[in-house]
């Protein structure tokens, strides 16, 4: 950066060039004009700093008040380093500095303390990577209640000859309403763990929170009753295999035929490990070849996802991206030391607001072997 003296000297040189009779091109004039404007800006900045420094030396301005004024003008969002530091210091019971207190106050509410953006993104990523079902569905982050239009009665495209008018036909729409269902988990942290470094505490929170949430989400997407997300098997009624308690080649083919071709393009088979290795693995086609290929993890060319949230004997088949899961609010954490007073530990309440439901009822089907003894 140029000193004030250098700036003044250069400004004099530029002025002399303009006052001389020397011919200059338009580009040269523009370049000098741009440089002059930058010099003016730099000069004002230096003079302002000098004025402040002079005020401090004479007592007219107190340096602490300047810093306070600058901090008050700045806001600290959930994505700021100051808020992340404040968040984990609060969890660890470490005293905050003034900036961290301001960041924490800005982002706190009666519902709890929002997880920092960087940490929440790590949780999202880990949930998706560790999940069995959640990673297959469509996930959104729309605040509040959400209404998703669903296709109801849709009239076919008309075919008319030249000069013939089309007929107005009303299509009907239904809707999938997703609200803010509570997912709550209480987690106990020992006093020893609370005293760990911020990065280590963040890793613990990410692993603990994502593990609990992914278990709840996967279960609810499959069989949720509506207290949280509404499950696929709650929404559709599985049909039964031809022979109770048994799966055969025709049952698998019937399952494939239960959904339209457009849904089969991205369809996945989902079943428990027991169903796959104790029932489906034993089925052979007309050439005595097993229909399940463990090397490619496919049944008759279709991808298989093992999920123990699916009941033994039941197979779900379809395009799981037609299931909509929405976070209406990111996870929040509130701590309490009262419930673990004797041990000195701290109990944390983790609260997430989310909901989910099947958007296209024709995109997913299910079949179950049923109870052979009941026949």
mmCIF file of C-alpha atoms in Angstrom:
data_model
loop_
_atom_site.group_PDB
_atom_site.id
_atom_site.type_symbol
_atom_site.label_atom_id
_atom_site.label_comp_id
_atom_site.label_asym_id
_atom_site.label_seq_id
_atom_site.Cartn_x
_atom_site.Cartn_y
_atom_site.Cartn_z
ATOM 1 C CA UNK A 1 0.000 0.000 0.000
ATOM 2 C CA UNK A 2 1.297 3.462 -0.928
ATOM 3 C CA UNK A 3 2.002 5.990 1.806
ATOM 4 C CA UNK A 4 0.128 9.302 1.882
ATOM 5 C CA UNK A 5 3.237 11.083 0.610
ATOM 6 C CA UNK A 6 3.549 8.692 -2.366
ATOM 7 C CA UNK A 7 -0.141 9.134 -3.194
ATOM 8 C CA UNK A 8 0.160 12.931 -3.230
ATOM 9 C CA UNK A 9 3.280 12.797 -5.427
ATOM 10 C CA UNK A 10 1.604 10.493 -7.935
ATOM 11 C CA UNK A 11 -1.534 12.668 -8.063
ATOM 12 C CA UNK A 12 0.678 15.664 -8.894
ATOM 13 C CA UNK A 13 2.330 13.695 -11.695
ATOM 14 C CA UNK A 14 -1.031 12.739 -13.195
ATOM 15 C CA UNK A 15 -2.281 16.311 -12.988
ATOM 16 C CA UNK A 16 0.853 17.487 -14.792
ATOM 17 C CA UNK A 17 0.246 14.975 -17.581
ATOM 18 C CA UNK A 18 -3.295 16.259 -18.094
ATOM 19 C CA UNK A 19 -2.125 19.892 -18.075
ATOM 20 C CA UNK A 20 0.639 19.249 -20.617
ATOM 21 C CA UNK A 21 0.135 19.408 -24.361
ATOM 22 C CA UNK A 22 1.225 15.821 -24.791
ATOM 23 C CA UNK A 23 -1.169 13.839 -26.979
ATOM 24 C CA UNK A 24 -2.825 10.831 -25.309
ATOM 25 C CA UNK A 25 -5.099 8.105 -26.620
ATOM 26 C CA UNK A 26 -8.533 7.497 -25.103
ATOM 27 C CA UNK A 27 -7.238 4.304 -23.466
ATOM 28 C CA UNK A 28 -4.372 6.198 -21.825
ATOM 29 C CA UNK A 29 -6.785 8.855 -20.537
ATOM 30 C CA UNK A 30 -9.123 6.179 -19.131
ATOM 31 C CA UNK A 31 -6.224 4.397 -17.442
ATOM 32 C CA UNK A 32 -5.006 7.586 -15.778
ATOM 33 C CA UNK A 33 -8.535 8.489 -14.707
ATOM 34 C CA UNK A 34 -9.015 5.050 -13.088
ATOM 35 C CA UNK A 35 -5.675 5.336 -11.288
ATOM 36 C CA UNK A 36 -6.583 8.802 -10.029
ATOM 37 C CA UNK A 37 -9.875 7.551 -8.589
ATOM 38 C CA UNK A 38 -8.082 4.716 -6.791
ATOM 39 C CA UNK A 39 -5.541 7.159 -5.371
ATOM 40 C CA UNK A 40 -8.361 9.395 -4.122
ATOM 41 C CA UNK A 41 -9.982 6.430 -2.389
ATOM 42 C CA UNK A 42 -6.711 5.317 -0.777
ATOM 43 C CA UNK A 43 -5.995 8.882 0.385
ATOM 44 C CA UNK A 44 -9.383 9.191 2.091
ATOM 45 C CA UNK A 45 -8.872 5.838 3.844
ATOM 46 C CA UNK A 46 -5.449 6.886 5.187
ATOM 47 C CA UNK A 47 -6.713 10.285 6.304
ATOM 48 C CA UNK A 48 -9.664 8.643 8.106
ATOM 49 C CA UNK A 49 -7.348 6.268 9.986
ATOM 50 C CA UNK A 50 -5.083 9.168 10.927
ATOM 51 C CA UNK A 51 -8.066 11.121 12.218
ATOM 52 C CA UNK A 52 -9.205 8.171 14.377
ATOM 53 C CA UNK A 53 -5.675 7.625 15.710
ATOM 54 C CA UNK A 54 -5.441 11.319 16.577
ATOM 55 C CA UNK A 55 -8.785 11.114 18.398
ATOM 56 C CA UNK A 56 -7.610 8.153 20.449
ATOM 57 C CA UNK A 57 -4.369 9.902 21.432
ATOM 58 C CA UNK A 58 -6.251 13.001 22.615
ATOM 59 C CA UNK A 59 -8.945 11.007 24.434
ATOM 60 C CA UNK A 60 -11.671 12.102 22.042
ATOM 61 C CA UNK A 61 -12.254 8.500 20.921
ATOM 62 C CA UNK A 62 -11.817 5.405 23.044
ATOM 63 C CA UNK A 63 -10.477 2.387 21.137
ATOM 64 C CA UNK A 64 -12.790 0.005 23.009
ATOM 65 C CA UNK A 65 -15.838 1.990 21.901
ATOM 66 C CA UNK A 66 -14.695 1.772 18.272
ATOM 67 C CA UNK A 67 -14.349 -2.005 18.526
ATOM 68 C CA UNK A 68 -17.742 -2.243 20.218
ATOM 69 C CA UNK A 69 -19.353 -0.153 17.498
ATOM 70 C CA UNK A 70 -17.836 -2.317 14.781
ATOM 71 C CA UNK A 71 -19.016 -5.513 16.484
ATOM 72 C CA UNK A 72 -22.550 -4.187 16.933
ATOM 73 C CA UNK A 73 -22.807 -3.525 13.221
ATOM 74 C CA UNK A 74 -21.877 -7.098 12.357
ATOM 75 C CA UNK A 75 -24.326 -9.972 12.584
ATOM 76 C CA UNK A 76 -23.286 -13.533 13.300
ATOM 77 C CA UNK A 77 -25.350 -16.152 11.482
ATOM 78 C CA UNK A 78 -25.405 -19.898 12.001
ATOM 79 C CA UNK A 79 -22.732 -20.193 9.310
ATOM 80 C CA UNK A 80 -20.223 -17.961 11.142
ATOM 81 C CA UNK A 81 -17.119 -19.254 12.903
ATOM 82 C CA UNK A 82 -18.087 -17.180 15.952
ATOM 83 C CA UNK A 83 -21.426 -18.969 16.313
ATOM 84 C CA UNK A 84 -19.860 -22.416 15.856
ATOM 85 C CA UNK A 85 -17.355 -21.612 18.586
ATOM 86 C CA UNK A 86 -20.099 -20.248 20.857
ATOM 87 C CA UNK A 87 -22.331 -23.272 20.259
ATOM 88 C CA UNK A 88 -19.755 -25.875 21.266
ATOM 89 C CA UNK A 89 -18.378 -23.786 24.116
ATOM 90 C CA UNK A 90 -21.931 -23.616 25.465
ATOM 91 C CA UNK A 91 -22.294 -27.389 25.206
ATOM 92 C CA UNK A 92 -18.977 -27.814 26.987
ATOM 93 C CA UNK A 93 -19.842 -25.266 29.679
ATOM 94 C CA UNK A 94 -16.967 -22.956 28.721
ATOM 95 C CA UNK A 95 -17.320 -19.192 29.221
ATOM 96 C CA UNK A 96 -17.992 -17.173 26.051
ATOM 97 C CA UNK A 97 -16.356 -13.920 25.029
ATOM 98 C CA UNK A 98 -18.485 -10.883 24.111
ATOM 99 C CA UNK A 99 -18.612 -11.676 20.403
ATOM 100 C CA UNK A 100 -19.590 -15.317 21.043
ATOM 101 C CA UNK A 101 -22.311 -14.198 23.495
ATOM 102 C CA UNK A 102 -23.751 -11.922 20.816
ATOM 103 C CA UNK A 103 -23.644 -14.721 18.233
ATOM 104 C CA UNK A 104 -25.357 -17.151 20.606
ATOM 105 C CA UNK A 105 -28.068 -14.659 21.602
ATOM 106 C CA UNK A 106 -28.834 -13.911 17.955
ATOM 107 C CA UNK A 107 -29.395 -17.578 17.081
ATOM 108 C CA UNK A 108 -31.106 -18.881 20.237
ATOM 109 C CA UNK A 109 -34.837 -19.369 20.737
ATOM 110 C CA UNK A 110 -37.205 -20.875 23.268
ATOM 111 C CA UNK A 111 -37.176 -24.130 21.266
ATOM 112 C CA UNK A 112 -33.453 -24.628 21.735
ATOM 113 C CA UNK A 113 -30.157 -23.715 20.130
ATOM 114 C CA UNK A 114 -29.797 -24.318 16.394
ATOM 115 C CA UNK A 115 -26.897 -26.500 15.300
ATOM 116 C CA UNK A 116 -24.276 -24.478 13.333
ATOM 117 C CA UNK A 117 -24.621 -24.678 9.554
ATOM 118 C CA UNK A 118 -21.247 -26.379 9.037
ATOM 119 C CA UNK A 119 -22.096 -29.009 11.656
ATOM 120 C CA UNK A 120 -25.615 -29.516 10.309
ATOM 121 C CA UNK A 121 -24.239 -30.086 6.804
ATOM 122 C CA UNK A 122 -21.963 -32.773 8.233
ATOM 123 C CA UNK A 123 -24.999 -34.373 9.891
ATOM 124 C CA UNK A 124 -26.977 -34.282 6.612
ATOM 125 C CA UNK A 125 -24.075 -35.889 4.763
ATOM 126 C CA UNK A 126 -23.567 -38.603 7.362
ATOM 127 C CA UNK A 127 -27.305 -39.396 7.525
ATOM 128 C CA UNK A 128 -27.404 -39.813 3.751
ATOM 129 C CA UNK A 129 -24.229 -41.923 3.641
ATOM 130 C CA UNK A 130 -25.181 -44.163 6.590
ATOM 131 C CA UNK A 131 -28.862 -44.604 5.764
ATOM 132 C CA UNK A 132 -30.469 -47.520 3.974
ATOM 133 C CA UNK A 133 -33.725 -45.856 2.900
ATOM 134 C CA UNK A 134 -33.305 -42.098 3.501
ATOM 135 C CA UNK A 135 -30.611 -41.858 0.821
ATOM 136 C CA UNK A 136 -33.058 -43.184 -1.808
ATOM 137 C CA UNK A 137 -35.946 -40.766 -1.200
ATOM 138 C CA UNK A 138 -36.371 -37.131 -2.230
ATOM 139 C CA UNK A 139 -35.291 -34.800 0.584
ATOM 140 C CA UNK A 140 -36.229 -31.119 0.872
ATOM 141 C CA UNK A 141 -35.681 -28.341 3.405
ATOM 142 C CA UNK A 142 -38.835 -26.208 3.220
ATOM 143 C CA UNK A 143 -39.801 -24.386 6.410
ATOM 144 C CA UNK A 144 -43.252 -24.801 7.931
ATOM 145 C CA UNK A 145 -46.055 -26.965 6.566
ATOM 146 C CA UNK A 146 -45.714 -28.089 2.942
ATOM 147 C CA UNK A 147 -48.416 -29.115 0.483
ATOM 148 C CA UNK A 148 -47.251 -31.141 -2.525
ATOM 149 C CA UNK A 149 -49.683 -31.430 -5.482
ATOM 150 C CA UNK A 150 -50.415 -35.008 -6.499
ATOM 151 C CA UNK A 151 -51.802 -36.169 -9.798
ATOM 152 C CA UNK A 152 -55.408 -37.265 -9.467
ATOM 153 C CA UNK A 153 -57.609 -37.801 -12.524
ATOM 154 C CA UNK A 154 -55.657 -36.909 -15.656
ATOM 155 C CA UNK A 155 -57.412 -36.950 -18.989
ATOM 156 C CA UNK A 156 -55.530 -38.224 -22.016
ATOM 157 C CA UNK A 157 -54.274 -35.924 -24.760
ATOM 158 C CA UNK A 158 -56.973 -35.521 -27.418
ATOM 159 C CA UNK A 159 -56.321 -36.240 -31.056
ATOM 160 C CA UNK A 160 -58.180 -33.943 -33.441
ATOM 161 C CA UNK A 161 -58.175 -33.479 -37.165
ATOM 162 C CA UNK A 162 -57.525 -30.174 -38.919
ATOM 163 C CA UNK A 163 -60.195 -27.598 -38.085
ATOM 164 C CA UNK A 164 -61.598 -29.570 -35.114
ATOM 165 C CA UNK A 165 -61.707 -27.959 -31.679
ATOM 166 C CA UNK A 166 -60.417 -29.523 -28.492
ATOM 167 C CA UNK A 167 -62.727 -30.293 -25.563
ATOM 168 C CA UNK A 168 -62.118 -28.777 -22.133
ATOM 169 C CA UNK A 169 -61.574 -31.602 -19.667
ATOM 170 C CA UNK A 170 -60.869 -30.932 -16.018
ATOM 171 C CA UNK A 171 -57.972 -32.796 -14.469
ATOM 172 C CA UNK A 172 -58.095 -33.264 -10.714
ATOM 173 C CA UNK A 173 -55.284 -32.835 -8.216
ATOM 174 C CA UNK A 174 -54.855 -34.247 -4.749
ATOM 175 C CA UNK A 175 -52.172 -33.130 -2.296
ATOM 176 C CA UNK A 176 -49.647 -34.568 0.101
ATOM 177 C CA UNK A 177 -49.510 -32.458 3.259
ATOM 178 C CA UNK A 178 -46.274 -32.550 5.223
ATOM 179 C CA UNK A 179 -46.186 -30.846 8.594
ATOM 180 C CA UNK A 180 -43.615 -30.461 11.376
ATOM 181 C CA UNK A 181 -43.496 -33.750 13.282
ATOM 182 C CA UNK A 182 -41.182 -33.844 16.289
ATOM 183 C CA UNK A 183 -38.191 -36.150 16.419
ATOM 184 C CA UNK A 184 -36.809 -35.975 19.963
ATOM 185 C CA UNK A 185 -33.868 -37.805 21.510
ATOM 186 C CA UNK A 186 -32.252 -37.332 24.918
ATOM 187 C CA UNK A 187 -28.479 -37.872 24.988
ATOM 188 C CA UNK A 188 -26.300 -37.932 28.105
ATOM 189 C CA UNK A 189 -22.789 -36.469 27.934
ATOM 190 C CA UNK A 190 -20.335 -37.199 30.726
ATOM 191 C CA UNK A 191 -18.522 -34.310 32.367
ATOM 192 C CA UNK A 192 -15.254 -35.723 30.999
ATOM 193 C CA UNK A 193 -16.522 -35.585 27.415
ATOM 194 C CA UNK A 194 -17.763 -32.021 27.843
ATOM 195 C CA UNK A 195 -14.216 -30.885 28.526
ATOM 196 C CA UNK A 196 -12.885 -32.103 25.160
ATOM 197 C CA UNK A 197 -11.772 -29.795 22.361
ATOM 198 C CA UNK A 198 -14.387 -28.212 20.094
ATOM 199 C CA UNK A 199 -13.514 -30.380 17.058
ATOM 200 C CA UNK A 200 -13.729 -33.586 19.110
ATOM 201 C CA UNK A 201 -17.039 -32.512 20.638
ATOM 202 C CA UNK A 202 -18.378 -31.665 17.166
ATOM 203 C CA UNK A 203 -17.411 -35.126 15.874
ATOM 204 C CA UNK A 204 -19.217 -36.721 18.812
ATOM 205 C CA UNK A 205 -22.369 -34.655 18.241
ATOM 206 C CA UNK A 206 -22.354 -35.353 14.486
ATOM 207 C CA UNK A 207 -21.948 -39.114 14.975
ATOM 208 C CA UNK A 208 -24.422 -39.364 17.838
ATOM 209 C CA UNK A 209 -27.114 -37.165 16.316
ATOM 210 C CA UNK A 210 -26.887 -38.592 12.791
ATOM 211 C CA UNK A 211 -26.980 -42.179 14.077
ATOM 212 C CA UNK A 212 -30.154 -41.585 16.100
ATOM 213 C CA UNK A 213 -31.908 -39.611 13.358
ATOM 214 C CA UNK A 214 -31.073 -42.018 10.535
ATOM 215 C CA UNK A 215 -32.477 -44.937 12.560
ATOM 216 C CA UNK A 216 -35.727 -43.047 13.153
ATOM 217 C CA UNK A 217 -36.016 -41.762 9.573
ATOM 218 C CA UNK A 218 -35.373 -45.153 7.927
ATOM 219 C CA UNK A 219 -37.922 -46.850 10.180
ATOM 220 C CA UNK A 220 -40.595 -44.207 9.604
ATOM 221 C CA UNK A 221 -40.138 -44.093 5.818
ATOM 222 C CA UNK A 222 -40.885 -47.827 5.746
ATOM 223 C CA UNK A 223 -43.543 -48.222 8.442
ATOM 224 C CA UNK A 224 -44.158 -44.881 10.173
ATOM 225 C CA UNK A 225 -47.697 -44.479 11.509
ATOM 226 C CA UNK A 226 -47.928 -40.701 11.154
ATOM 227 C CA UNK A 227 -46.621 -39.584 14.540
ATOM 228 C CA UNK A 228 -43.500 -38.896 12.510
ATOM 229 C CA UNK A 229 -43.251 -39.527 8.774
ATOM 230 C CA UNK A 230 -45.942 -41.770 7.278
ATOM 231 C CA UNK A 231 -44.456 -45.018 6.014
ATOM 232 C CA UNK A 232 -44.743 -46.728 2.658
ATOM 233 C CA UNK A 233 -46.244 -49.885 4.168
ATOM 234 C CA UNK A 234 -48.747 -47.725 6.057
ATOM 235 C CA UNK A 235 -49.817 -46.023 2.836
ATOM 236 C CA UNK A 236 -50.086 -49.026 0.526
ATOM 237 C CA UNK A 237 -51.479 -52.494 1.295
ATOM 238 C CA UNK A 238 -49.150 -55.362 0.324
ATOM 239 C CA UNK A 239 -50.692 -58.125 -1.768
ATOM 240 C CA UNK A 240 -50.083 -61.778 -0.898
ATOM 241 C CA UNK A 241 -47.996 -64.381 -2.673
ATOM 242 C CA UNK A 242 -49.780 -67.222 -4.429
ATOM 243 C CA UNK A 243 -48.807 -69.647 -1.651
ATOM 244 C CA UNK A 244 -48.744 -68.336 1.918
ATOM 245 C CA UNK A 245 -45.281 -68.315 3.442
ATOM 246 C CA UNK A 246 -43.516 -68.898 0.118
ATOM 247 C CA UNK A 247 -42.038 -66.817 -2.689
ATOM 248 C CA UNK A 248 -41.605 -68.199 -6.195
ATOM 249 C CA UNK A 249 -40.454 -66.969 -9.607
ATOM 250 C CA UNK A 250 -43.961 -65.928 -10.671
ATOM 251 C CA UNK A 251 -44.441 -63.872 -7.511
ATOM 252 C CA UNK A 252 -41.366 -61.804 -8.351
ATOM 253 C CA UNK A 253 -42.560 -61.260 -11.919
ATOM 254 C CA UNK A 254 -46.011 -60.255 -10.650
ATOM 255 C CA UNK A 255 -44.339 -57.748 -8.338
ATOM 256 C CA UNK A 256 -42.499 -56.170 -11.287
ATOM 257 C CA UNK A 257 -45.748 -55.924 -13.241
ATOM 258 C CA UNK A 258 -47.583 -54.112 -10.434
ATOM 259 C CA UNK A 259 -46.084 -50.710 -11.283
ATOM 260 C CA UNK A 260 -45.970 -48.865 -14.628
ATOM 261 C CA UNK A 261 -42.921 -48.901 -16.892
ATOM 262 C CA UNK A 262 -41.979 -45.293 -16.078
ATOM 263 C CA UNK A 263 -41.694 -46.217 -12.391
ATOM 264 C CA UNK A 264 -39.706 -49.377 -13.156
ATOM 265 C CA UNK A 265 -36.936 -47.325 -14.824
ATOM 266 C CA UNK A 266 -35.538 -46.259 -11.424
ATOM 267 C CA UNK A 267 -37.073 -49.003 -9.313
ATOM 268 C CA UNK A 268 -35.329 -50.861 -6.498
ATOM 269 C CA UNK A 269 -36.220 -54.059 -4.645
ATOM 270 C CA UNK A 270 -36.110 -53.656 -0.868
ATOM 271 C CA UNK A 271 -36.324 -56.510 1.641
ATOM 272 C CA UNK A 272 -34.811 -57.782 4.864
ATOM 273 C CA UNK A 273 -31.596 -59.804 4.858
ATOM 274 C CA UNK A 274 -33.536 -62.869 6.020
ATOM 275 C CA UNK A 275 -35.971 -62.585 3.120
ATOM 276 C CA UNK A 276 -33.158 -62.220 0.599
ATOM 277 C CA UNK A 277 -30.870 -65.030 1.759
ATOM 278 C CA UNK A 278 -33.391 -67.502 3.162
ATOM 279 C CA UNK A 279 -36.200 -67.169 0.610
ATOM 280 C CA UNK A 280 -35.253 -65.313 -2.599
ATOM 281 C CA UNK A 281 -31.786 -66.867 -2.851
ATOM 282 C CA UNK A 282 -33.324 -70.340 -3.227
ATOM 283 C CA UNK A 283 -35.590 -69.422 -6.183
ATOM 284 C CA UNK A 284 -34.444 -70.597 -9.628
ATOM 285 C CA UNK A 285 -35.729 -69.818 -13.110
ATOM 286 C CA UNK A 286 -36.852 -72.407 -15.699
ATOM 287 C CA UNK A 287 -33.195 -73.082 -16.574
ATOM 288 C CA UNK A 288 -32.383 -73.844 -12.920
ATOM 289 C CA UNK A 289 -30.389 -70.642 -12.558
ATOM 290 C CA UNK A 290 -30.728 -68.668 -9.288
ATOM 291 C CA UNK A 291 -32.613 -65.410 -9.813
ATOM 292 C CA UNK A 292 -30.396 -63.662 -7.248
ATOM 293 C CA UNK A 293 -26.833 -62.739 -8.227
ATOM 294 C CA UNK A 294 -24.807 -61.943 -5.065
ATOM 295 C CA UNK A 295 -21.921 -60.511 -7.127
ATOM 296 C CA UNK A 296 -24.047 -57.720 -8.607
ATOM 297 C CA UNK A 297 -26.604 -57.730 -5.777
ATOM 298 C CA UNK A 298 -29.475 -57.998 -8.261
ATOM 299 C CA UNK A 299 -32.617 -60.097 -8.577
ATOM 300 C CA UNK A 300 -33.546 -60.662 -12.225
ATOM 301 C CA UNK A 301 -31.465 -57.617 -13.116
ATOM 302 C CA UNK A 302 -33.048 -55.337 -10.495
ATOM 303 C CA UNK A 303 -30.992 -53.691 -7.737
ATOM 304 C CA UNK A 304 -31.609 -55.002 -4.223
ATOM 305 C CA UNK A 305 -31.407 -52.949 -1.033
ATOM 306 C CA UNK A 306 -31.283 -54.847 2.244
ATOM 307 C CA UNK A 307 -33.334 -53.141 4.951
ATOM 308 C CA UNK A 308 -34.259 -54.834 8.203
ATOM 309 C CA UNK A 309 -37.029 -52.288 8.777
ATOM 310 C CA UNK A 310 -38.961 -54.223 6.114
ATOM 311 C CA UNK A 311 -40.728 -57.196 7.799
ATOM 312 C CA UNK A 312 -39.415 -60.664 6.962
ATOM 313 C CA UNK A 313 -41.337 -62.110 4.032
ATOM 314 C CA UNK A 314 -42.264 -58.694 2.599
ATOM 315 C CA UNK A 315 -40.679 -57.119 -0.488
ATOM 316 C CA UNK A 316 -41.148 -53.500 -1.570
ATOM 317 C CA UNK A 317 -40.518 -52.621 -5.211
ATOM 318 C CA UNK A 318 -40.609 -49.229 -6.872
ATOM 319 C CA UNK A 319 -39.137 -45.796 -7.415
ATOM 320 C CA UNK A 320 -38.281 -44.578 -3.918
ATOM 321 C CA UNK A 321 -37.598 -41.044 -5.175
ATOM 322 C CA UNK A 322 -41.398 -40.645 -5.244
ATOM 323 C CA UNK A 323 -41.322 -40.601 -1.438
ATOM 324 C CA UNK A 324 -40.975 -37.012 -0.193
ATOM 325 C CA UNK A 325 -39.165 -36.259 3.082
ATOM 326 C CA UNK A 326 -39.055 -32.661 4.285
ATOM 327 C CA UNK A 327 -37.111 -31.002 7.096
ATOM 328 C CA UNK A 328 -39.359 -28.152 8.194
ATOM 329 C CA UNK A 329 -36.689 -27.043 10.678
ATOM 330 C CA UNK A 330 -33.094 -28.058 11.289
ATOM 331 C CA UNK A 331 -32.120 -29.899 14.450
ATOM 332 C CA UNK A 332 -31.867 -27.908 17.685
ATOM 333 C CA UNK A 333 -30.179 -28.808 20.943
ATOM 334 C CA UNK A 334 -31.078 -27.789 24.486
ATOM 335 C CA UNK A 335 -29.151 -28.954 27.542
ATOM 336 C CA UNK A 336 -30.130 -29.595 31.145
ATOM 337 C CA UNK A 337 -27.934 -30.414 34.117
ATOM 338 C CA UNK A 338 -30.795 -30.963 36.561
ATOM 339 C CA UNK A 339 -31.764 -34.502 35.558
ATOM 340 C CA UNK A 340 -28.219 -35.818 36.118
ATOM 341 C CA UNK A 341 -27.310 -33.764 39.163
ATOM 342 C CA UNK A 342 -25.849 -36.677 41.131
ATOM 343 C CA UNK A 343 -23.474 -37.812 38.375
ATOM 344 C CA UNK A 344 -22.388 -34.379 37.206
ATOM 345 C CA UNK A 345 -23.318 -35.335 33.648
ATOM 346 C CA UNK A 346 -25.389 -33.235 31.266
ATOM 347 C CA UNK A 347 -28.487 -34.373 29.368
ATOM 348 C CA UNK A 348 -29.073 -32.918 25.908
ATOM 349 C CA UNK A 349 -32.430 -32.829 24.161
ATOM 350 C CA UNK A 350 -32.095 -33.122 20.389
ATOM 351 C CA UNK A 351 -35.168 -31.902 18.500
ATOM 352 C CA UNK A 352 -35.737 -32.045 14.742
ATOM 353 C CA UNK A 353 -38.950 -31.146 12.900
ATOM 354 C CA UNK A 354 -39.636 -33.227 9.795
ATOM 355 C CA UNK A 355 -42.290 -35.213 7.960
ATOM 356 C CA UNK A 356 -42.580 -37.491 4.956
ATOM 357 C CA UNK A 357 -45.049 -39.299 2.739
ATOM 358 C CA UNK A 358 -45.476 -41.133 -0.537
ATOM 359 C CA UNK A 359 -46.245 -38.700 -3.352
ATOM 360 C CA UNK A 360 -47.081 -41.165 -6.146
ATOM 361 C CA UNK A 361 -49.120 -44.106 -4.908
ATOM 362 C CA UNK A 362 -48.597 -45.974 -8.172
ATOM 363 C CA UNK A 363 -44.795 -45.761 -8.134
ATOM 364 C CA UNK A 364 -44.238 -48.308 -5.341
ATOM 365 C CA UNK A 365 -45.808 -51.675 -4.624
ATOM 366 C CA UNK A 366 -45.327 -54.397 -2.015
ATOM 367 C CA UNK A 367 -45.967 -58.102 -1.656
ATOM 368 C CA UNK A 368 -45.809 -60.369 1.379
ATOM 369 C CA UNK A 369 -45.492 -64.117 1.792
ATOM 370 C CA UNK A 370 -47.937 -64.059 4.667
ATOM 371 C CA UNK A 371 -48.369 -66.557 7.461
ATOM 372 C CA UNK A 372 -48.405 -70.164 6.245
ATOM 373 C CA UNK A 373 -49.853 -71.430 9.518
ATOM 374 C CA UNK A 374 -52.847 -69.112 9.117
ATOM 375 C CA UNK A 375 -53.849 -70.818 5.855
#
